[in-house]
Each structure stands twice: as structure tokens, then as C-alpha cells.
mmCIF file of C-alpha atoms and ligand atoms in Angstrom:
data_model
loop_
_atom_site.group_PDB
_atom_site.id
_atom_site.type_symbol
_atom_site.label_atom_id
_atom_site.label_comp_id
_atom_site.label_asym_id
_atom_site.label_seq_id
_atom_site.Cartn_x
_atom_site.Cartn_y
_atom_site.Cartn_z
ATOM 1 C CA MET A 7 74.305 88.690 79.482
ATOM 2 C CA ARG A 8 72.753 92.084 78.759
ATOM 3 C CA THR A 9 75.231 94.719 77.589
ATOM 4 C CA LEU A 10 75.315 98.424 76.703
ATOM 5 C CA ASP A 11 73.920 97.452 73.282
ATOM 6 C CA SER A 12 70.547 96.574 74.783
ATOM 7 C CA ILE A 13 69.737 100.030 76.114
ATOM 8 C CA SER A 14 69.748 103.715 75.133
ATOM 9 C CA PHE A 15 71.238 106.155 77.632
ATOM 10 C CA ALA A 16 70.043 109.456 76.134
ATOM 11 C CA GLY A 17 68.407 111.588 78.833
ATOM 12 C CA LYS A 18 68.654 108.769 81.406
ATOM 13 C CA HIS A 19 69.953 108.833 84.963
ATOM 14 C CA VAL A 20 72.615 106.123 85.029
ATOM 15 C CA LEU A 21 73.901 104.352 88.137
ATOM 16 C CA LEU A 22 77.259 102.692 87.450
ATOM 17 C CA ARG A 23 79.385 100.404 89.667
ATOM 18 C CA ALA A 24 83.065 100.730 88.871
ATOM 19 C CA ASP A 25 86.162 99.165 90.405
ATOM 20 C CA PHE A 26 88.403 102.041 91.471
ATOM 21 C CA ASN A 27 90.211 100.076 94.165
ATOM 22 C CA VAL A 28 93.643 101.409 93.172
ATOM 23 C CA PRO A 29 96.849 101.443 95.225
ATOM 24 C CA ILE A 30 97.441 104.841 96.848
ATOM 25 C CA GLU A 31 100.803 105.774 98.365
ATOM 26 C CA SER A 32 101.134 109.077 100.291
ATOM 27 C CA GLY A 33 97.920 110.364 98.742
ATOM 28 C CA GLU A 34 99.078 109.575 95.173
ATOM 29 C CA ILE A 35 97.688 106.839 92.927
ATOM 30 C CA SER A 36 100.609 104.545 92.111
ATOM 31 C CA ASP A 37 98.799 102.457 89.495
ATOM 32 C CA ASP A 38 95.670 103.790 87.748
ATOM 33 C CA GLY A 39 95.031 100.661 85.627
ATOM 34 C CA ARG A 40 91.572 100.146 87.068
ATOM 35 C CA ILE A 41 90.507 103.763 86.426
ATOM 36 C CA GLN A 42 91.756 103.530 82.838
ATOM 37 C CA ALA A 43 89.804 100.307 82.420
ATOM 38 C CA ALA A 44 86.549 102.128 83.242
ATOM 39 C CA ILE A 45 86.984 104.790 80.545
ATOM 40 C CA PRO A 46 85.599 102.958 77.457
ATOM 41 C CA THR A 47 82.233 102.280 79.122
ATOM 42 C CA LEU A 48 81.968 105.769 80.600
ATOM 43 C CA SER A 49 82.870 107.426 77.269
ATOM 44 C CA GLU A 50 80.362 105.319 75.387
ATOM 45 C CA ILE A 51 77.569 106.277 77.781
ATOM 46 C CA LEU A 52 78.602 109.954 77.852
ATOM 47 C CA ASN A 53 78.490 110.076 74.040
ATOM 48 C CA GLN A 54 74.776 109.375 74.282
ATOM 49 C CA ASN A 55 74.141 112.414 76.528
ATOM 50 C CA PRO A 56 72.692 110.858 79.659
ATOM 51 C CA ALA A 57 70.999 113.160 82.205
ATOM 52 C CA SER A 58 73.520 112.057 84.850
ATOM 53 C CA ILE A 59 75.987 109.329 85.749
ATOM 54 C CA LEU A 60 76.341 108.410 89.392
ATOM 55 C CA ILE A 61 79.348 106.139 89.936
ATOM 56 C CA THR A 62 79.712 103.973 93.015
ATOM 57 C CA ALA A 63 83.035 102.393 93.959
ATOM 58 C CA HIS A 64 85.032 101.343 96.999
ATOM 59 C CA LEU A 65 88.609 101.843 98.092
ATOM 60 C CA GLY A 66 90.200 99.470 100.594
ATOM 61 C CA ARG A 67 88.322 98.229 103.617
ATOM 62 C CA PRO A 68 87.067 101.141 105.730
ATOM 63 C CA ASP A 69 84.693 98.680 107.444
ATOM 64 C CA GLY A 70 81.539 100.786 107.324
ATOM 65 C CA VAL A 71 82.925 103.979 108.840
ATOM 66 C CA VAL A 72 83.909 107.285 107.255
ATOM 67 C CA ASP A 73 87.707 107.319 107.182
ATOM 68 C CA GLN A 74 89.369 109.915 104.943
ATOM 69 C CA THR A 75 92.375 107.618 104.399
ATOM 70 C CA TYR A 76 90.048 105.709 102.103
ATOM 71 C CA SER A 77 88.532 108.741 100.351
ATOM 72 C CA LEU A 78 87.975 108.481 96.608
ATOM 73 C CA ALA A 79 89.134 112.111 96.144
ATOM 74 C CA PRO A 80 92.407 111.166 94.344
ATOM 75 C CA VAL A 81 90.426 108.824 92.074
ATOM 76 C CA VAL A 82 87.967 111.571 91.169
ATOM 77 C CA ASN A 83 90.839 113.884 90.143
ATOM 78 C CA ARG A 84 92.400 111.217 87.973
ATOM 79 C CA LEU A 85 89.070 110.224 86.444
ATOM 80 C CA SER A 86 88.299 113.832 85.576
ATOM 81 C CA LYS A 87 91.690 114.166 83.836
ATOM 82 C CA LEU A 88 91.220 110.935 81.887
ATOM 83 C CA LEU A 89 87.669 111.825 80.808
ATOM 84 C CA LYS A 90 88.613 115.494 80.233
ATOM 85 C CA LYS A 91 85.367 116.441 81.956
ATOM 86 C CA PRO A 92 84.404 117.729 85.396
ATOM 87 C CA VAL A 93 83.630 114.956 87.874
ATOM 88 C CA ASN A 94 82.098 115.726 91.279
ATOM 89 C CA LEU A 95 82.831 113.812 94.467
ATOM 90 C CA LEU A 96 79.652 113.448 96.507
ATOM 91 C CA ALA A 97 79.557 112.861 100.237
ATOM 92 C CA HIS A 98 76.918 110.297 101.174
ATOM 93 C CA GLN A 99 74.705 112.805 103.018
ATOM 94 C CA ASP A 100 74.790 115.188 100.004
ATOM 95 C CA LEU A 101 73.815 112.447 97.599
ATOM 96 C CA PHE A 102 70.765 111.481 99.533
ATOM 97 C CA SER A 103 69.527 115.093 99.782
ATOM 98 C CA MET A 104 70.218 115.660 96.061
ATOM 99 C CA LEU A 105 68.389 112.494 95.125
ATOM 100 C CA SER A 106 65.316 113.566 97.019
ATOM 101 C CA GLN A 107 65.374 116.917 95.229
ATOM 102 C CA GLN A 108 66.066 115.155 91.903
ATOM 103 C CA GLU A 109 68.939 117.552 91.229
ATOM 104 C CA LEU A 110 71.467 115.213 89.683
ATOM 105 C CA SER A 111 73.047 116.257 86.365
ATOM 106 C CA GLY A 112 76.608 115.601 85.125
ATOM 107 C CA ILE A 113 79.109 113.025 86.384
ATOM 108 C CA TYR A 114 79.338 112.152 90.075
ATOM 109 C CA VAL A 115 81.373 109.709 92.083
ATOM 110 C CA LEU A 116 79.786 108.820 95.381
ATOM 111 C CA GLU A 117 82.366 108.787 98.203
ATOM 112 C CA ASN A 118 83.646 105.297 99.107
ATOM 113 C CA ILE A 119 80.546 103.102 99.150
ATOM 114 C CA ARG A 120 82.075 101.024 101.952
ATOM 115 C CA PHE A 121 81.801 104.028 104.296
ATOM 116 C CA ASP A 122 78.207 102.808 104.554
ATOM 117 C CA PRO A 123 78.041 99.564 106.595
ATOM 118 C CA ARG A 124 74.982 98.438 104.654
ATOM 119 C CA GLU A 125 77.074 97.936 101.479
ATOM 120 C CA THR A 126 78.763 94.770 102.741
ATOM 121 C CA SER A 127 76.156 93.789 105.321
ATOM 122 C CA LYS A 128 75.271 90.103 105.656
ATOM 123 C CA SER A 129 71.683 91.237 106.219
ATOM 124 C CA GLU A 130 69.830 91.317 102.919
ATOM 125 C CA SER A 131 67.292 93.830 104.236
ATOM 126 C CA GLU A 132 70.074 96.283 105.157
ATOM 127 C CA ARG A 133 71.653 95.935 101.732
ATOM 128 C CA ILE A 134 68.273 96.334 100.047
ATOM 129 C CA GLN A 135 67.687 99.550 101.987
ATOM 130 C CA LEU A 136 70.925 101.018 100.572
ATOM 131 C CA ALA A 137 70.221 99.623 97.098
ATOM 132 C CA LYS A 138 66.835 101.370 97.103
ATOM 133 C CA GLU A 139 68.476 104.671 98.024
ATOM 134 C CA LEU A 140 71.097 104.320 95.298
ATOM 135 C CA THR A 141 68.508 103.528 92.643
ATOM 136 C CA ARG A 142 65.970 106.158 93.711
ATOM 137 C CA LEU A 143 66.653 108.339 90.688
ATOM 138 C CA ALA A 144 68.271 105.769 88.395
ATOM 139 C CA ASP A 145 66.721 104.592 85.127
ATOM 140 C CA VAL A 146 69.399 101.987 84.516
ATOM 141 C CA PHE A 147 72.243 100.235 86.358
ATOM 142 C CA VAL A 148 75.508 99.564 84.530
ATOM 143 C CA SER A 149 77.758 97.050 86.244
ATOM 144 C CA ASP A 150 81.387 97.494 85.206
ATOM 145 C CA GLY A 151 83.409 96.666 88.313
ATOM 146 C CA PHE A 152 84.656 93.213 87.342
ATOM 147 C CA GLY A 153 86.886 93.109 90.436
ATOM 148 C CA VAL A 154 83.804 92.992 92.689
ATOM 149 C CA VAL A 155 81.336 90.778 90.788
ATOM 150 C CA HIS A 156 82.055 87.874 93.146
ATOM 151 C CA ARG A 157 80.662 89.956 96.023
ATOM 152 C CA LYS A 158 77.006 89.919 97.059
ATOM 153 C CA GLN A 159 77.000 93.603 97.977
ATOM 154 C CA ALA A 160 74.393 96.354 97.729
ATOM 155 C CA SER A 161 76.016 98.378 94.927
ATOM 156 C CA VAL A 162 77.077 95.275 92.974
ATOM 157 C CA TYR A 163 74.165 92.888 93.328
ATOM 158 C CA ASP A 164 71.101 94.240 95.158
ATOM 159 C CA VAL A 165 70.688 97.407 93.033
ATOM 160 C CA ALA A 166 69.868 95.190 90.034
ATOM 161 C CA LYS A 167 66.608 94.241 91.761
ATOM 162 C CA PHE A 168 65.242 97.767 91.305
ATOM 163 C CA VAL A 169 66.317 98.968 87.833
ATOM 164 C CA PRO A 170 67.195 97.320 84.522
ATOM 165 C CA ALA A 171 70.817 96.147 84.796
ATOM 166 C CA VAL A 172 73.398 95.734 82.035
ATOM 167 C CA ALA A 173 77.102 94.862 81.882
ATOM 168 C CA GLY A 174 79.597 97.516 80.824
ATOM 169 C CA ARG A 175 82.313 96.890 78.209
ATOM 170 C CA LEU A 176 84.928 95.937 80.803
ATOM 171 C CA ILE A 177 82.848 93.115 82.255
ATOM 172 C CA GLU A 178 81.820 92.053 78.762
ATOM 173 C CA ARG A 179 85.466 91.727 77.680
ATOM 174 C CA GLU A 180 86.558 89.976 80.890
ATOM 175 C CA ILE A 181 83.796 87.387 80.520
ATOM 176 C CA GLU A 182 84.554 86.830 76.845
ATOM 177 C CA VAL A 183 88.205 86.094 77.691
ATOM 178 C CA PHE A 184 87.534 83.869 80.706
ATOM 179 C CA ASN A 185 84.809 81.960 78.829
ATOM 180 C CA ARG A 186 87.304 81.238 76.073
ATOM 181 C CA VAL A 187 89.827 79.957 78.613
ATOM 182 C CA LEU A 188 87.217 78.019 80.571
ATOM 183 C CA ASN A 189 85.328 76.441 77.684
ATOM 184 C CA ASN A 190 87.635 76.290 74.733
ATOM 185 C CA PRO A 191 91.323 76.786 75.539
ATOM 186 C CA SER A 192 93.853 76.151 72.771
ATOM 187 C CA ARG A 193 96.195 73.452 74.003
ATOM 188 C CA PRO A 194 98.626 72.985 75.650
ATOM 189 C CA TYR A 195 96.951 75.104 78.354
ATOM 190 C CA THR A 196 99.217 76.195 81.210
ATOM 191 C CA VAL A 197 98.223 77.932 84.439
ATOM 192 C CA ILE A 198 100.743 79.568 86.754
ATOM 193 C CA LEU A 199 99.494 80.064 90.296
ATOM 194 C CA GLY A 200 101.370 81.994 92.939
ATOM 195 C CA GLY A 201 100.633 84.346 95.793
ATOM 196 C CA ALA A 202 100.156 83.694 99.441
ATOM 197 C CA LYS A 203 96.534 82.660 100.003
ATOM 198 C CA VAL A 204 96.623 78.871 99.632
ATOM 199 C CA ALA A 205 93.188 78.285 101.120
ATOM 200 C CA ASP A 206 91.598 80.646 98.546
ATOM 201 C CA LYS A 207 93.451 79.111 95.634
ATOM 202 C CA ILE A 208 93.179 75.435 96.434
ATOM 203 C CA LYS A 209 89.613 75.230 95.084
ATOM 204 C CA VAL A 210 90.672 76.706 91.807
ATOM 205 C CA VAL A 211 93.555 74.202 91.650
ATOM 206 C CA ASP A 212 90.993 71.395 91.893
ATOM 207 C CA ASN A 213 88.943 72.812 89.052
ATOM 208 C CA LEU A 214 91.982 73.560 86.895
ATOM 209 C CA ILE A 215 93.203 69.991 87.248
ATOM 210 C CA GLN A 216 90.210 69.008 85.150
ATOM 211 C CA GLN A 217 91.003 71.599 82.484
ATOM 212 C CA ALA A 218 94.638 72.632 82.254
ATOM 213 C CA ASP A 219 97.466 70.522 80.817
ATOM 214 C CA SER A 220 100.001 71.886 83.241
ATOM 215 C CA LEU A 221 99.872 73.737 86.496
ATOM 216 C CA LEU A 222 102.941 75.623 87.720
ATOM 217 C CA ILE A 223 102.854 76.408 91.425
ATOM 218 C CA GLY A 224 105.040 79.201 92.806
ATOM 219 C CA GLY A 225 104.874 81.888 95.473
ATOM 220 C CA GLY A 226 104.005 81.363 99.105
ATOM 221 C CA MET A 227 101.537 78.610 98.213
ATOM 222 C CA ALA A 228 104.286 76.367 96.795
ATOM 223 C CA TYR A 229 105.590 75.494 100.271
ATOM 224 C CA THR A 230 102.312 73.880 101.319
ATOM 225 C CA PHE A 231 102.593 71.740 98.169
ATOM 226 C CA LEU A 232 106.242 70.893 98.925
ATOM 227 C CA HIS A 233 105.320 69.999 102.512
ATOM 228 C CA ALA A 234 102.423 67.819 101.308
ATOM 229 C CA MET A 235 104.953 66.006 99.071
ATOM 230 C CA GLY A 236 107.007 65.202 102.163
ATOM 231 C CA PHE A 237 109.690 67.930 102.108
ATOM 232 C CA GLU A 238 110.800 70.151 104.974
ATOM 233 C CA VAL A 239 110.167 73.803 104.170
ATOM 234 C CA GLY A 240 111.961 75.501 107.073
ATOM 235 C CA ASP A 241 110.245 78.723 108.092
ATOM 236 C CA SER A 242 108.527 79.264 104.739
ATOM 237 C CA LEU A 243 104.864 80.167 104.557
ATOM 238 C CA LEU A 244 102.864 77.037 105.326
ATOM 239 C CA ASP A 245 99.118 76.511 105.523
ATOM 240 C CA LEU A 246 98.778 73.309 107.542
ATOM 241 C CA ASP A 247 94.965 73.474 107.333
ATOM 242 C CA SER A 248 95.198 73.057 103.559
ATOM 243 C CA ILE A 249 97.579 70.060 103.556
ATOM 244 C CA GLU A 250 94.898 67.389 103.082
ATOM 245 C CA ALA A 251 93.224 69.375 100.284
ATOM 246 C CA VAL A 252 96.606 69.870 98.612
ATOM 247 C CA LYS A 253 97.406 66.129 98.865
ATOM 248 C CA SER A 254 94.098 65.322 97.223
ATOM 249 C CA SER A 255 94.821 67.833 94.429
ATOM 250 C CA ILE A 256 98.227 66.231 93.845
ATOM 251 C CA GLU A 257 96.556 62.799 93.516
ATOM 252 C CA LYS A 258 93.912 64.188 91.143
ATOM 253 C CA ALA A 259 96.603 65.798 89.019
ATOM 254 C CA GLU A 260 98.345 62.420 88.689
ATOM 255 C CA ALA A 261 95.086 60.657 87.818
ATOM 256 C CA ASN A 262 94.232 63.294 85.190
ATOM 257 C CA GLN A 263 97.784 63.324 83.794
ATOM 258 C CA VAL A 264 98.154 67.016 84.502
ATOM 259 C CA ASP A 265 101.743 68.196 84.885
ATOM 260 C CA LEU A 266 101.813 69.678 88.360
ATOM 261 C CA ILE A 267 105.146 71.495 88.583
ATOM 262 C CA VAL A 268 106.424 72.822 91.912
ATOM 263 C CA PRO A 269 109.730 74.662 92.510
ATOM 264 C CA VAL A 270 112.911 72.583 92.388
ATOM 265 C CA ASP A 271 114.997 75.393 93.881
ATOM 266 C CA VAL A 272 114.180 78.511 95.889
ATOM 267 C CA VAL A 273 115.726 81.766 97.087
ATOM 268 C CA VAL A 274 115.718 81.747 100.878
ATOM 269 C CA SER A 275 116.348 84.312 103.586
ATOM 270 C CA ARG A 276 116.300 84.264 107.374
ATOM 271 C CA GLU A 277 114.170 87.397 107.462
ATOM 272 C CA PHE A 278 111.288 88.910 105.557
ATOM 273 C CA SER A 279 113.519 91.774 104.479
ATOM 274 C CA ASP A 280 115.247 92.935 101.311
ATOM 275 C CA SER A 281 118.586 93.505 103.027
ATOM 276 C CA ALA A 282 119.026 90.208 104.890
ATOM 277 C CA GLU A 283 121.422 87.447 103.814
ATOM 278 C CA ARG A 284 119.991 85.161 101.151
ATOM 279 C CA LYS A 285 120.974 82.035 99.245
ATOM 280 C CA ILE A 286 119.637 79.563 96.716
ATOM 281 C CA LEU A 287 118.715 76.078 97.939
ATOM 282 C CA ASP A 288 117.188 73.007 96.360
ATOM 283 C CA ALA A 289 113.512 72.894 97.287
ATOM 284 C CA ASP A 290 113.954 69.560 99.093
ATOM 285 C CA ALA A 291 116.717 70.963 101.303
ATOM 286 C CA ILE A 292 115.315 74.081 102.968
ATOM 287 C CA GLU A 293 116.931 74.386 106.383
ATOM 288 C CA THR A 294 115.218 75.359 109.621
ATOM 289 C CA GLY A 295 115.437 79.108 110.187
ATOM 290 C CA TRP A 296 115.281 79.912 106.454
ATOM 291 C CA MET A 297 112.202 80.840 104.458
ATOM 292 C CA GLY A 298 111.622 80.579 100.718
ATOM 293 C CA LEU A 299 110.754 83.954 99.231
ATOM 294 C CA ASP A 300 111.223 83.364 95.494
ATOM 295 C CA ILE A 301 111.680 80.577 92.972
ATOM 296 C CA GLY A 302 115.304 79.811 92.079
ATOM 297 C CA PRO A 303 117.004 79.911 88.639
ATOM 298 C CA LYS A 304 116.396 76.222 87.805
ATOM 299 C CA THR A 305 112.687 76.673 88.522
ATOM 300 C CA GLN A 306 112.619 79.880 86.464
ATOM 301 C CA LYS A 307 113.918 77.880 83.501
ATOM 302 C CA LEU A 308 111.507 75.010 84.128
ATOM 303 C CA PHE A 309 108.562 77.427 84.225
ATOM 304 C CA ALA A 310 109.764 79.426 81.191
ATOM 305 C CA ASP A 311 110.189 76.243 79.079
ATOM 306 C CA GLN A 312 106.674 75.130 79.954
ATOM 307 C CA ILE A 313 105.221 78.568 79.183
ATOM 308 C CA ALA A 314 107.089 78.712 75.850
ATOM 309 C CA LYS A 315 105.359 75.584 74.548
ATOM 310 C CA SER A 316 101.862 76.641 75.646
ATOM 311 C CA ALA A 317 99.028 77.795 73.395
ATOM 312 C CA THR A 318 97.062 79.262 76.326
ATOM 313 C CA VAL A 319 98.601 80.747 79.474
ATOM 314 C CA VAL A 320 96.791 82.087 82.531
ATOM 315 C CA TRP A 321 98.822 83.600 85.375
ATOM 316 C CA ASN A 322 97.454 84.460 88.800
ATOM 317 C CA GLY A 323 99.714 85.418 91.686
ATOM 318 C CA PRO A 324 103.388 86.419 91.922
ATOM 319 C CA VAL A 325 105.838 83.524 92.299
ATOM 320 C CA GLY A 326 107.874 85.396 94.905
ATOM 321 C CA VAL A 327 107.777 88.432 97.159
ATOM 322 C CA PHE A 328 108.088 90.656 94.085
ATOM 323 C CA GLU A 329 107.634 93.844 96.126
ATOM 324 C CA MET A 330 111.214 93.335 97.400
ATOM 325 C CA LEU A 331 113.817 93.615 94.657
ATOM 326 C CA PRO A 332 115.986 90.619 95.742
ATOM 327 C CA PHE A 333 112.922 88.344 95.527
ATOM 328 C CA SER A 334 111.410 89.723 92.321
ATOM 329 C CA GLU A 335 113.504 87.792 89.779
ATOM 330 C CA GLY A 336 111.165 84.792 89.623
ATOM 331 C CA THR A 337 108.081 86.910 88.988
ATOM 332 C CA LYS A 338 110.033 88.912 86.416
ATOM 333 C CA SER A 339 111.110 85.741 84.597
ATOM 334 C CA VAL A 340 107.520 84.440 84.494
ATOM 335 C CA ALA A 341 106.271 87.782 83.149
ATOM 336 C CA TYR A 342 108.947 87.846 80.410
ATOM 337 C CA ALA A 343 108.298 84.213 79.497
ATOM 338 C CA ILE A 344 104.609 85.054 79.033
ATOM 339 C CA VAL A 345 105.490 88.075 76.885
ATOM 340 C CA GLU A 346 107.613 85.780 74.683
ATOM 341 C CA CYS A 347 104.891 83.138 74.422
ATOM 342 C CA SER A 348 103.047 83.187 71.106
ATOM 343 C CA GLY A 349 99.861 81.668 72.583
ATOM 344 C CA PHE A 350 96.816 83.387 74.109
ATOM 345 C CA THR A 351 98.049 85.007 77.330
ATOM 346 C CA VAL A 352 95.947 86.182 80.254
ATOM 347 C CA ILE A 353 97.141 87.938 83.398
ATOM 348 C CA GLY A 354 94.627 87.180 86.114
ATOM 349 C CA GLY A 355 94.453 90.502 87.884
ATOM 350 C CA GLY A 356 95.427 91.445 91.426
ATOM 351 C CA ASP A 357 99.106 91.277 92.254
ATOM 352 C CA SER A 358 100.181 89.708 88.956
ATOM 353 C CA ALA A 359 98.733 92.681 87.072
ATOM 354 C CA ALA A 360 100.461 95.008 89.553
ATOM 355 C CA ALA A 361 103.707 93.073 89.017
ATOM 356 C CA ILE A 362 103.708 93.506 85.241
ATOM 357 C CA ARG A 363 103.017 97.214 85.617
ATOM 358 C CA ALA A 364 105.775 97.492 88.240
ATOM 359 C CA LEU A 365 108.117 95.856 85.707
ATOM 360 C CA GLY A 366 107.155 98.542 83.215
ATOM 361 C CA LEU A 367 105.639 95.983 80.835
ATOM 362 C CA SER A 368 102.860 97.387 78.681
ATOM 363 C CA GLU A 369 99.488 95.663 78.921
ATOM 364 C CA ASN A 370 99.560 95.399 75.111
ATOM 365 C CA LEU A 371 102.210 92.682 75.416
ATOM 366 C CA PHE A 372 99.519 90.334 76.761
ATOM 367 C CA ASP A 373 96.203 89.325 75.221
ATOM 368 C CA HIS A 374 94.337 90.302 78.371
ATOM 369 C CA VAL A 375 95.198 91.821 81.733
ATOM 370 C CA SER A 376 92.257 91.246 84.032
ATOM 371 C CA THR A 377 91.142 93.855 86.554
ATOM 372 C CA GLY A 378 89.823 91.212 88.943
ATOM 373 C CA GLY A 379 92.126 88.790 90.779
ATOM 374 C CA GLY A 380 89.579 87.199 93.130
ATOM 375 C CA ALA A 381 86.717 87.464 90.634
ATOM 376 C CA SER A 382 88.684 85.838 87.802
ATOM 377 C CA LEU A 383 89.810 83.007 90.087
ATOM 378 C CA GLU A 384 86.247 82.338 91.234
ATOM 379 C CA TYR A 385 85.067 82.415 87.623
ATOM 380 C CA LEU A 386 87.753 79.889 86.639
ATOM 381 C CA GLU A 387 86.736 77.843 89.666
ATOM 382 C CA GLY A 388 83.376 77.431 87.930
ATOM 383 C CA LYS A 389 81.383 79.409 90.506
ATOM 384 C CA GLN A 390 78.306 81.448 89.640
ATOM 385 C CA LEU A 391 79.145 85.008 90.613
ATOM 386 C CA PRO A 392 76.273 87.074 92.094
ATOM 387 C CA GLY A 393 77.283 90.295 90.314
ATOM 388 C CA LEU A 394 77.083 88.480 86.965
ATOM 389 C CA MET A 395 73.973 86.414 87.690
ATOM 390 C CA CYS A 396 71.991 89.626 88.218
ATOM 391 C CA LEU A 397 72.897 90.692 84.660
ATOM 392 C CA MET A 398 71.540 87.457 83.182
ATOM 393 C CA GLU A 399 67.978 87.487 84.447
ATOM 394 C CA ASP A 400 65.068 89.003 82.519
ATOM 395 C CA MET A 401 64.627 92.735 82.882
HETATM 396 P P1 AMP B 22 97.838 86.713 96.738
HETATM 397 O O1 AMP B 22 97.031 87.885 97.208
HETATM 398 O O2 AMP B 22 97.418 85.412 97.319
HETATM 399 O O3 AMP B 22 97.967 86.683 95.221
HETATM 400 O O4 AMP B 22 99.303 86.968 97.299
HETATM 401 C C1 AMP B 22 100.134 87.979 96.825
HETATM 402 C C2 AMP B 22 101.273 88.136 97.784
HETATM 403 O O5 AMP B 22 101.978 86.923 97.910
HETATM 404 C C3 AMP B 22 102.299 89.175 97.344
HETATM 405 O O6 AMP B 22 102.220 90.286 98.198
HETATM 406 C C4 AMP B 22 103.635 88.439 97.493
HETATM 407 O O7 AMP B 22 104.620 89.218 98.138
HETATM 408 C C5 AMP B 22 103.274 87.245 98.351
HETATM 409 N N1 AMP B 22 104.208 86.137 98.177
HETATM 410 C C6 AMP B 22 104.677 85.629 97.029
HETATM 411 N N2 AMP B 22 105.575 84.659 97.292
HETATM 412 C C7 AMP B 22 105.701 84.560 98.617
HETATM 413 C C8 AMP B 22 106.497 83.756 99.492
HETATM 414 N N3 AMP B 22 107.336 82.841 99.006
HETATM 415 N N4 AMP B 22 106.346 83.927 100.815
HETATM 416 C C9 AMP B 22 105.490 84.859 101.297
HETATM 417 N N5 AMP B 22 104.714 85.650 100.522
HETATM 418 C C10 AMP B 22 104.829 85.505 99.206
#
């Protein structure tokens, strides 16, 4: 993969894709981890005095229309503070007139790239049209939005067809870590999977069964596993469409002698609410009308013991509804067990990264906190990601 080392930025117009998809509550950024993660690459390029840096990024899913709820304005303010330099927010129409007059100098963030429907279009020719506009003035494309490299989108993938493309330091580090886990994990290697999207995660389970020594399943996805094992799960989250795939994964785990560990007890409630009545039940005795929203204390211990004896740990997805305090204990216990673990520890982005920050745990307590939940899962699944493939080909 080509990196910043293979190119000089002095006097160049740089186009850079970042991942600034941060949570914003009442106009305020509640977690700026992804903006912080972009700083090393930006500083390194700025130190070489480029003519300009034009950053593209998205926020949420505005679905191809201009919607100020998804404006990158708060991001631009934060970025400017972190870089200690002026950063300009550019509306799409202003960018395209500036590009034609070749007036770009300094640091710019283009307003949410997903305001333009061509960014995520299924039509290659529409994406190419946008990619050509974005690269009109660019001498080089730096890809540093790891969280989006699994997307075949104009600003991530198609732009690399028109200018030399290199990976920034964030992508370089993410790939180094995930390659180590994928190709050469120290053993025992344990993966903790949680979250709610079973269908998305089932493919990665299949791939991990061939690599990991143990697989701990928590979160909303655990109930589809429990159901596939023949237990009633009451009103818990259940993905019936994934049952057959889950059964086949369970069989593969047995054949490969992988420890597949599902919850033995769960915290249940009648409502998806932090104030409703709740109780702890064995996982094989969830009653109708109750839904499992966190792992119970016995499962916490089971998971923690497994994590403690691991030499490599990867965690993707909260093991309970951690956003609600009464159902956050399981996720907290997993996070602390990983902190205590002396092995190589990786937090696989998305909600698990948000959970450790919400717990006030410093990123330094882990070997790596990924900025890409979906991207890291697809990488571990063994897929070739378009936003990385375009950094491999000859310039
Ligand atoms: P994902 O995007 O698949 O990683 O899912 C993350 C979401 O899963 C978080 O918002 C959690 O609140 C949610 N989650 C975790 N455990 C459960 C559960 N037992 N039931 C429903 N949702 C859950």
C-alpha cells in the first residue's frame, strides 16, 4: 500500500478523505475521537507546506440533499482548534466555482459530501462525474477515512482513478493492526462480538471460526444464537432470517474446536427503557414478555475469565444496551477485563469505541482503538475493501 512516504506534498494541491462522522448532540460534538485521529496525517502534510488541502467527509445520512442538521460546521470549528490553524468550510457551489478559478489555498473542508447524491450513487458514471470535479485541481489524493474504506463511493474510491492516491497514517496504522490480528495473532486469540446487527456480523463469525480460539457472543445478537440452540428468548431481539446461518456457524465452531461462548444469564426488562422493572434470569429461562438487554453477572465473569487468559483480544459491539445505565454493566465489565488483559487488545470501532470513551477509559489503555466499526469487521471477514484496493494499484 502506498503511504505518505511515497510522495512530497510541498506546493501541491492535496485532496484528502477523512472520517469526521462524529456524534453530535444539540449542535455539540459529544465525542471527537475521529477528528483527533485525523490530526497526525494532516499535521504531517501541513509541515511540508502544500498549496492547499481540501478535505472531504460525511456526517450521518443526509441522503443526497442539503440538510443543515448534517452540516460539518461543528467539525470545522473543532478541527481548527485542534490544528491551531484557520479551516474554511466550503459550500459545494463555492467549491466548484473556486476550483474553476484555481483559487484554492489553505485548509478547506467541503460541506458534507453526502449532500451530493452522486457520492453514494450506484451509478459509476455519476460517481465518476463527482470524482472528476473533486480532483480537478488536486495533485494527489490522500485517503485517511478508515471508517469508510469499505464503501465504493466517489470521494473514497473513484477519485483515485484521476490522481495518484496514497494512504494516510491512520489507515496505515489500522491496516498494520488488523493484518497482525488476521495473519499472525498471538494465541489464545479471543473475539468478543456484540451489538444488534446479526445479519451483518454473521459472516464475520464464520471467518473468525477459522481463526480465533474463542468467540464470546453478547449483545442483541446473542439471542439469535440462543434461539438457534433451542432456547426461548421471550421478546428479546431475534433475527429469524439468520437462524440457519447461525446454526451452521455453531456446527463449524464445534468442528474447528473453537470455544463459542454465549450468555448463561441475562438482565431482562419488559420495556426498552431505563426506568422499567428488571431482573436477572438464566439465559435458558427467558419468559414471554421479557427481553434481554444485557449480559448477567455469571456471563460477565465467564467473559472476563476468558479475556484474562487471552494473548490477543478483539472486541466489536457492546454486549448490552450500554446507552442506558441499568444495562451498561456488561459492556463495562468487558471493557475493564480488556484493560486488565496483558495481551494485544483491539477495540473494533463503532459503538465499542464509543462505549469505552463513555466509560471515561483512555484509549491508551488499549493497544488500538479502531475508527472503523464496519470497515474493521469487513477486513476481518477477509473481504477486499474498495477504498484500500485503490491504494494498492500502480500509480
Ligand atoms: P451494532 O451497530 O450492531 O454494533 O449495535 C450497537 C447497538 O446494539 C447499541 O446501540 C446497543 O444498544 C445495541 N444492543 C446491545 N445489546 C442489545 C440487546 N440485548 N438488545 C437490543 N439492542 C442491543
